[in-house]
Coordinates of C-alpha atoms in Angstrom, one line a residue:
Chain A
X633 CA 3.1 -25.0 7.8
X634 CA -0.9 -24.5 7.6
X635 CA -2.5 -21.1 7.1
X636 CA -3.7 -21.5 10.5
X637 CA -0.4 -20.7 11.4
X638 CA 0.1 -18.0 8.8
X639 CA -3.0 -16.4 10.3
X640 CA -0.9 -16.1 13.9
X641 CA 3.0 -14.8 11.7
X642 CA 4.1 -11.7 13.2
X643 CA 5.3 -9.4 10.0
X644 CA 8.6 -11.1 11.4
X645 CA 7.8 -14.1 11.1
X646 CA 6.1 -13.9 8.1
X647 CA 9.0 -12.1 6.1
X648 CA 11.2 -15.1 7.3
X649 CA 8.9 -17.9 5.9
X650 CA 7.7 -16.2 3.0
X651 CA 10.6 -12.9 2.0
X652 CA 11.7 -14.9 -1.6
X653 CA 8.2 -16.4 -2.8
X654 CA 9.4 -13.3 -5.2
X655 CA 12.7 -13.2 -5.4
X656 CA 15.0 -11.0 -3.2
X657 CA 11.5 -8.7 -3.6
X658 CA 10.5 -9.2 0.7
X659 CA 8.0 -6.1 0.9
X660 CA 5.8 -7.4 -1.4
X661 CA 5.5 -10.6 1.1
X662 CA 6.1 -7.8 3.6
X663 CA 3.2 -5.8 1.7
X664 CA 0.1 -8.6 2.1
X665 CA 1.0 -9.2 5.6
X666 CA -1.4 -6.8 5.7
X667 CA -4.1 -8.7 3.9
X668 CA -4.5 -11.6 7.1
X669 CA -6.2 -13.6 8.3
X670 CA -6.2 -15.1 4.6
X671 CA -8.5 -18.3 3.9
X672 CA -6.2 -20.6 2.1
X673 CA -2.8 -20.8 0.2
X674 CA -4.5 -19.8 -2.9
X675 CA -5.8 -16.4 -1.3
X676 CA -2.1 -15.1 -0.3
X677 CA -1.0 -16.4 -3.8
X678 CA -3.6 -14.3 -4.9
X679 CA -3.0 -11.5 -3.3
X680 CA 0.7 -11.5 -4.4
X681 CA -0.2 -11.7 -7.8
X682 CA -2.9 -8.3 -7.2
X683 CA -0.2 -6.0 -5.6
X684 CA 2.3 -7.1 -8.9
X685 CA -0.1 -6.9 -11.9
X686 CA -1.0 -3.4 -9.1
X687 CA 2.6 -2.5 -9.9
X688 CA 3.4 0.5 -12.7
X689 CA 5.6 -1.2 -15.8
X690 CA 9.0 0.4 -13.8
X691 CA 8.2 -1.6 -10.6
X692 CA 7.5 -5.2 -12.5
X693 CA 10.6 -4.3 -14.5
X694 CA 12.2 -3.7 -10.8
X695 CA 10.8 -7.7 -10.0
X696 CA 12.4 -8.8 -13.3
X697 CA 15.1 -7.2 -12.4
X698 CA 15.8 -8.4 -9.5
X699 CA 16.7 -11.7 -10.6
X700 CA 19.7 -13.5 -11.6
X701 CA 20.7 -14.8 -15.0
X702 CA 20.0 -18.3 -16.2
X703 CA 24.0 -20.2 -14.9
X704 CA 25.0 -16.7 -14.9
X705 CA 27.8 -14.6 -12.9
X706 CA 26.1 -15.1 -9.5
X707 CA 25.5 -18.8 -9.9
X708 CA 29.4 -19.1 -10.7
X709 CA 29.9 -17.1 -7.5
X710 CA 27.4 -19.0 -5.4
X711 CA 25.9 -15.5 -4.9
X712 CA 22.3 -17.6 -5.7
X713 CA 19.4 -17.6 -3.2
X714 CA 18.6 -20.7 -1.7
X715 CA 15.7 -21.3 -3.6
X716 CA 17.0 -20.3 -7.3
X717 CA 20.7 -22.6 -6.8
X718 CA 17.9 -25.2 -6.5
X719 CA 15.9 -24.7 -9.4
X720 CA 19.0 -23.7 -11.5
X721 CA 20.6 -27.0 -10.4
X722 CA 17.2 -28.9 -10.8
X723 CA 17.0 -27.8 -14.9
X724 CA 20.7 -29.1 -15.1
X725 CA 21.9 -25.3 -15.4
X726 CA 24.8 -25.6 -13.2
X727 CA 26.2 -28.5 -15.5
X728 CA 26.2 -26.8 -18.8
X729 CA 29.0 -27.4 -20.7
X730 CA 31.5 -25.3 -22.2
X731 CA 29.5 -24.9 -25.5
X732 CA 26.5 -24.6 -23.4
X733 CA 28.1 -22.1 -21.2
X734 CA 28.8 -19.8 -23.5
X735 CA 25.8 -19.5 -26.0
X736 CA 24.0 -19.1 -22.6
X737 CA 26.1 -15.8 -21.6
X738 CA 25.4 -15.0 -25.4
X739 CA 21.4 -15.3 -25.3
X740 CA 21.1 -13.5 -21.6
X741 CA 23.6 -10.6 -22.6
X742 CA 21.0 -10.4 -26.2
X743 CA 18.5 -10.6 -23.9
X744 CA 19.4 -7.8 -21.6
X745 CA 20.6 -5.5 -24.3
X746 CA 17.3 -6.3 -26.4
X747 CA 15.0 -5.4 -22.9
X748 CA 17.4 -4.0 -20.4
X749 CA 16.2 -7.4 -17.7
X750 CA 17.0 -10.7 -17.7
X751 CA 15.1 -14.0 -19.3
X752 CA 13.7 -15.0 -16.5
X753 CA 11.6 -18.8 -16.5
X754 CA 10.9 -21.3 -13.9
X755 CA 13.1 -23.4 -14.2
X756 CA 11.5 -26.5 -12.1
X757 CA 8.4 -26.6 -15.0
X758 CA 11.7 -26.9 -17.4
X759 CA 14.2 -28.4 -18.9
X760 CA 18.2 -27.1 -20.0
X761 CA 16.9 -27.5 -23.7
X762 CA 13.5 -26.3 -23.6
X763 CA 15.0 -23.1 -21.9
X764 CA 17.4 -23.0 -24.5
X765 CA 14.1 -23.4 -27.6
X766 CA 12.7 -20.6 -24.8
X767 CA 15.2 -18.3 -24.7
X768 CA 16.0 -18.1 -28.7
X769 CA 12.1 -17.6 -29.4
X770 CA 11.2 -14.7 -26.2
X771 CA 14.4 -12.9 -27.9
X772 CA 11.6 -11.9 -30.5
X773 CA 8.9 -10.5 -28.7
X774 CA 8.2 -7.1 -28.5
X775 CA 9.7 -5.6 -25.0
X776 CA 5.7 -5.4 -23.4
X777 CA 4.8 -8.8 -24.5
X778 CA 7.6 -10.2 -22.8
X779 CA 7.5 -8.1 -19.9
X780 CA 4.3 -9.9 -19.6
X781 CA 5.8 -12.9 -20.1
X782 CA 8.5 -12.4 -17.6
X783 CA 5.6 -11.1 -14.1
X784 CA 4.2 -14.9 -15.7
X785 CA 7.3 -17.1 -15.1
X786 CA 7.8 -14.6 -11.5
X787 CA 4.1 -16.0 -11.1
X788 CA 4.5 -19.5 -11.3
X789 CA 8.1 -20.0 -9.8
X790 CA 6.3 -17.9 -6.5
X791 CA 3.1 -20.9 -6.8
X792 CA 6.0 -23.5 -7.2
X793 CA 8.1 -21.4 -3.6
X794 CA 4.2 -21.7 -2.3
X795 CA 3.8 -24.8 -2.3
X796 CA 6.7 -26.6 -0.5
X797 CA 6.6 -24.0 2.2
X798 CA 3.2 -25.4 2.2
X799 CA 3.5 -29.1 1.6
X800 CA 6.4 -28.8 3.9
X801 CA 9.5 -29.4 1.9
X802 CA 10.7 -25.9 2.1
X803 CA 14.6 -24.9 0.8
X804 CA 16.4 -25.2 4.0
X805 CA 18.2 -22.4 4.6
X806 CA 22.4 -22.7 4.3
Chain B
X1445 CA 30.8 8.5 -7.7
X1446 CA 29.4 11.3 -10.6
X1447 CA 26.1 10.9 -12.7
X1448 CA 27.4 10.6 -16.1
X1449 CA 29.4 7.8 -14.7
X1450 CA 25.6 6.3 -12.9
X1451 CA 23.9 7.0 -16.4
X1452 CA 26.8 4.7 -18.0
X1453 CA 25.4 1.7 -15.6
X1454 CA 23.6 -1.3 -16.6
X1455 CA 21.2 -2.5 -14.3
X1456 CA 23.4 -4.7 -12.4
X1457 CA 25.9 -2.2 -11.4
X1458 CA 22.7 0.1 -10.6
X1459 CA 21.4 -2.3 -8.1
X1460 CA 24.6 -3.2 -6.9
X1461 CA 25.8 0.4 -6.0
X1462 CA 22.1 1.9 -4.8
X1463 CA 20.5 -1.3 -4.4
X1464 CA 20.3 -0.6 -0.1
X1465 CA 19.6 3.1 0.1
X1466 CA 15.5 2.5 0.4
X1467 CA 16.7 -0.8 2.9
X1468 CA 16.3 -4.7 1.7
X1469 CA 14.5 -3.3 -1.2
X1470 CA 16.1 -3.4 -4.6
X1471 CA 13.6 -3.8 -6.8
X1472 CA 12.9 -0.1 -6.1
X1473 CA 16.0 1.0 -7.4
X1474 CA 15.5 -1.5 -10.0
X1475 CA 12.6 0.6 -10.7
X1476 CA 13.9 4.0 -11.1
X1477 CA 17.0 2.8 -13.5
X1478 CA 14.0 2.5 -15.9
X1479 CA 14.1 6.7 -16.3
X1480 CA 18.0 6.8 -16.9
X1481 CA 19.7 8.7 -17.8
X1482 CA 19.9 11.2 -14.2
X1483 CA 20.4 15.2 -15.1
X1484 CA 22.0 14.8 -11.3
X1485 CA 22.0 13.2 -7.8
X1486 CA 18.3 14.8 -6.8
X1487 CA 16.7 13.7 -10.1
X1488 CA 17.8 10.0 -9.0
X1489 CA 16.3 10.9 -5.5
X1490 CA 13.4 12.3 -6.6
X1491 CA 12.4 9.3 -8.6
X1492 CA 12.5 7.0 -5.9
X1493 CA 10.2 8.8 -4.1
X1494 CA 7.7 9.7 -6.5
X1495 CA 8.1 5.6 -6.9
X1496 CA 7.8 4.7 -2.8
X1497 CA 4.8 7.4 -3.0
X1498 CA 3.1 5.7 -6.2
X1499 CA 2.7 2.7 -4.4
X1500 CA -0.7 1.5 -2.2
X1501 CA -1.0 1.4 1.3
X1502 CA 0.3 -1.6 1.0
X1503 CA 3.5 -1.0 -0.8
X1504 CA 4.1 2.1 1.9
X1505 CA 4.0 -0.3 5.2
X1506 CA 5.7 -3.1 3.5
X1507 CA 9.2 -0.8 2.6
X1508 CA 8.6 -0.2 6.7
X1509 CA 8.2 -4.1 7.6
X1510 CA 11.8 -4.6 5.4
X1511 CA 13.6 -2.1 8.1
X1512 CA 15.0 -3.3 11.5
X1513 CA 13.9 -2.8 14.6
X1514 CA 16.4 0.0 16.4
X1515 CA 18.5 -1.9 18.6
X1516 CA 16.7 -5.4 18.3
X1517 CA 16.9 -8.8 17.3
X1518 CA 18.7 -8.1 14.5
X1519 CA 21.6 -5.8 16.2
X1520 CA 22.0 -8.1 18.6
X1521 CA 23.1 -10.9 16.3
X1522 CA 24.9 -9.1 14.0
X1523 CA 22.5 -9.2 11.7
X1524 CA 22.1 -5.9 10.6
X1525 CA 22.6 -4.7 6.5
X1526 CA 26.3 -2.1 6.8
X1527 CA 24.5 0.6 6.2
X1528 CA 21.8 0.2 9.2
X1529 CA 24.7 -0.9 11.4
X1530 CA 26.5 2.2 11.0
X1531 CA 23.3 4.4 11.2
X1532 CA 22.2 2.7 14.9
X1533 CA 25.7 2.5 15.7
X1534 CA 26.6 6.4 15.2
X1535 CA 23.2 7.0 17.2
X1536 CA 24.6 5.4 19.9
X1537 CA 22.2 2.6 19.8
X1538 CA 24.7 -0.4 20.2
X1539 CA 25.9 0.5 23.4
X1540 CA 22.2 1.1 25.5
X1541 CA 22.4 -0.2 29.1
X1542 CA 20.4 -2.6 30.4
X1543 CA 17.4 -0.1 31.7
X1544 CA 17.4 1.2 28.4
X1545 CA 18.0 -1.6 26.0
X1546 CA 14.5 -3.3 28.6
X1547 CA 12.6 0.3 28.2
X1548 CA 13.8 0.1 24.2
X1549 CA 12.8 -2.9 23.1
X1550 CA 8.9 -2.5 25.9
X1551 CA 8.6 0.8 23.6
X1552 CA 9.3 -0.8 19.9
X1553 CA 7.2 -4.1 20.9
X1554 CA 3.8 -1.5 21.8
X1555 CA 5.1 0.4 18.5
X1556 CA 4.5 -2.6 16.5
X1557 CA 1.6 -3.7 18.1
X1558 CA -0.2 -0.6 17.5
X1559 CA 0.6 0.1 13.7
X1560 CA 2.0 -3.5 12.3
X1561 CA 5.2 -1.9 11.2
X1562 CA 8.3 -1.1 12.8
X1563 CA 9.3 2.6 14.4
X1564 CA 11.6 3.8 11.4
X1565 CA 13.8 7.1 12.3
X1566 CA 16.9 8.6 10.5
X1567 CA 19.2 7.4 13.1
X1568 CA 22.2 9.7 11.7
X1569 CA 19.8 12.4 12.1
X1570 CA 19.2 12.3 15.9
X1571 CA 21.1 10.5 18.9
X1572 CA 19.9 8.2 21.6
X1573 CA 17.8 10.4 23.6
X1574 CA 15.4 12.3 20.6
X1575 CA 15.3 8.8 19.6
X1576 CA 13.8 7.6 22.9
X1577 CA 11.6 11.2 22.9
X1578 CA 10.4 10.5 19.2
X1579 CA 8.8 6.5 20.4
X1580 CA 7.7 8.1 23.0
X1581 CA 5.4 10.7 21.0
X1582 CA 5.3 8.9 17.8
X1583 CA 3.5 6.0 19.7
X1584 CA 0.5 8.3 20.1
X1585 CA 0.0 8.9 16.9
X1586 CA -3.1 7.4 14.3
X1587 CA -1.9 5.6 12.4
X1588 CA -2.2 6.9 8.7
X1589 CA -0.2 9.7 10.1
X1590 CA 2.5 7.5 11.6
X1591 CA 3.1 5.9 8.2
X1592 CA 3.3 9.1 6.6
X1593 CA 5.4 9.7 9.2
X1594 CA 8.1 6.8 8.3
X1595 CA 8.4 7.2 5.0
X1596 CA 9.6 10.6 5.5
X1597 CA 12.4 9.1 7.4
X1598 CA 12.9 6.2 4.9
X1599 CA 13.4 9.1 2.2
X1600 CA 15.9 10.6 4.7
X1601 CA 17.8 7.4 5.4
X1602 CA 17.7 7.6 1.2
X1603 CA 19.0 11.0 1.2
X1604 CA 21.9 10.5 3.2
X1605 CA 22.8 7.2 1.5
X1606 CA 22.8 8.5 -1.7
X1607 CA 24.9 11.4 -0.6
X1608 CA 27.1 8.3 1.0
X1609 CA 27.4 7.1 -2.0
X1610 CA 27.7 10.3 -4.3
X1611 CA 30.6 12.3 -2.2
X1612 CA 33.0 8.8 -2.4
X1613 CA 32.3 7.7 1.0
X1614 CA 29.1 5.0 0.3
X1615 CA 29.6 2.0 3.6
X1616 CA 32.0 -0.7 3.0
X1617 CA 30.5 -4.3 2.0
X1618 CA 32.3 -6.7 5.0

């Protein structure tokens, strides 16, 4: 994929390719399509980031709430998006033993009860042990700081998903 | 469904039930979950409307771009959401003859070329003939007026989808 091709996309083609760079939020890439032409992939990434930054707090919380739990019910029921499946699997979250699964369920629940949104982390920049450590640490944050941290992780996930698309290795749809 | 039950929902349950009241935009109901408790269904509807109204123009365009064409490719490929399928079918759009199908494809294309988003209309408050008439008329609008009209139609669709859920006749997921 190159930026010239992207700039020739109809909004339908654009959503088909970039619709899930923010998990389950095709509205975001659908919105930034208006800003075509983009000079380069970074320009597109910045447009997405700016759209997110300009959302009210509830909209940012809404983005986080569209994310699945790590090693949660959607993963167990094979209902993850293709991108999430690859990311969670790459971080070793699909191979937890019984004790680890019990512990991550406990931490996910505590986190959601405290913040009202799920723990979001860029799994591809992490691994199982770091994720457990981060979950424990971030549980101590105050809600506004944690909202900011969650959104920064969303942007890292988006960066890598965009990178995959532009480098020619997007995840294959089933 | 009643509002007491809705107010007891986790955000996951809330998204499961209300995630598609705005077509393919679960982020919107995920965002307004923060405003629980709601006094009544109307209170929830207003929260959704206000969230939409506060989006920038690009965000409103993004919402429209998440909608399928009427009698378009997604309908042909059976890729409509359950809600859209029911709505388009109820308006007689799944039974167009060859001439009508050719004409609606032409009009949809002209509309999208002019406005950069698809023609959105609350099909359940209309029928095939009125939809053709509206498509022809609205093609003459200026873009900002048409964006406002499209978003008002999105709100009508949302109103009826909410009504179905609260009256106990939500569309059945396949």
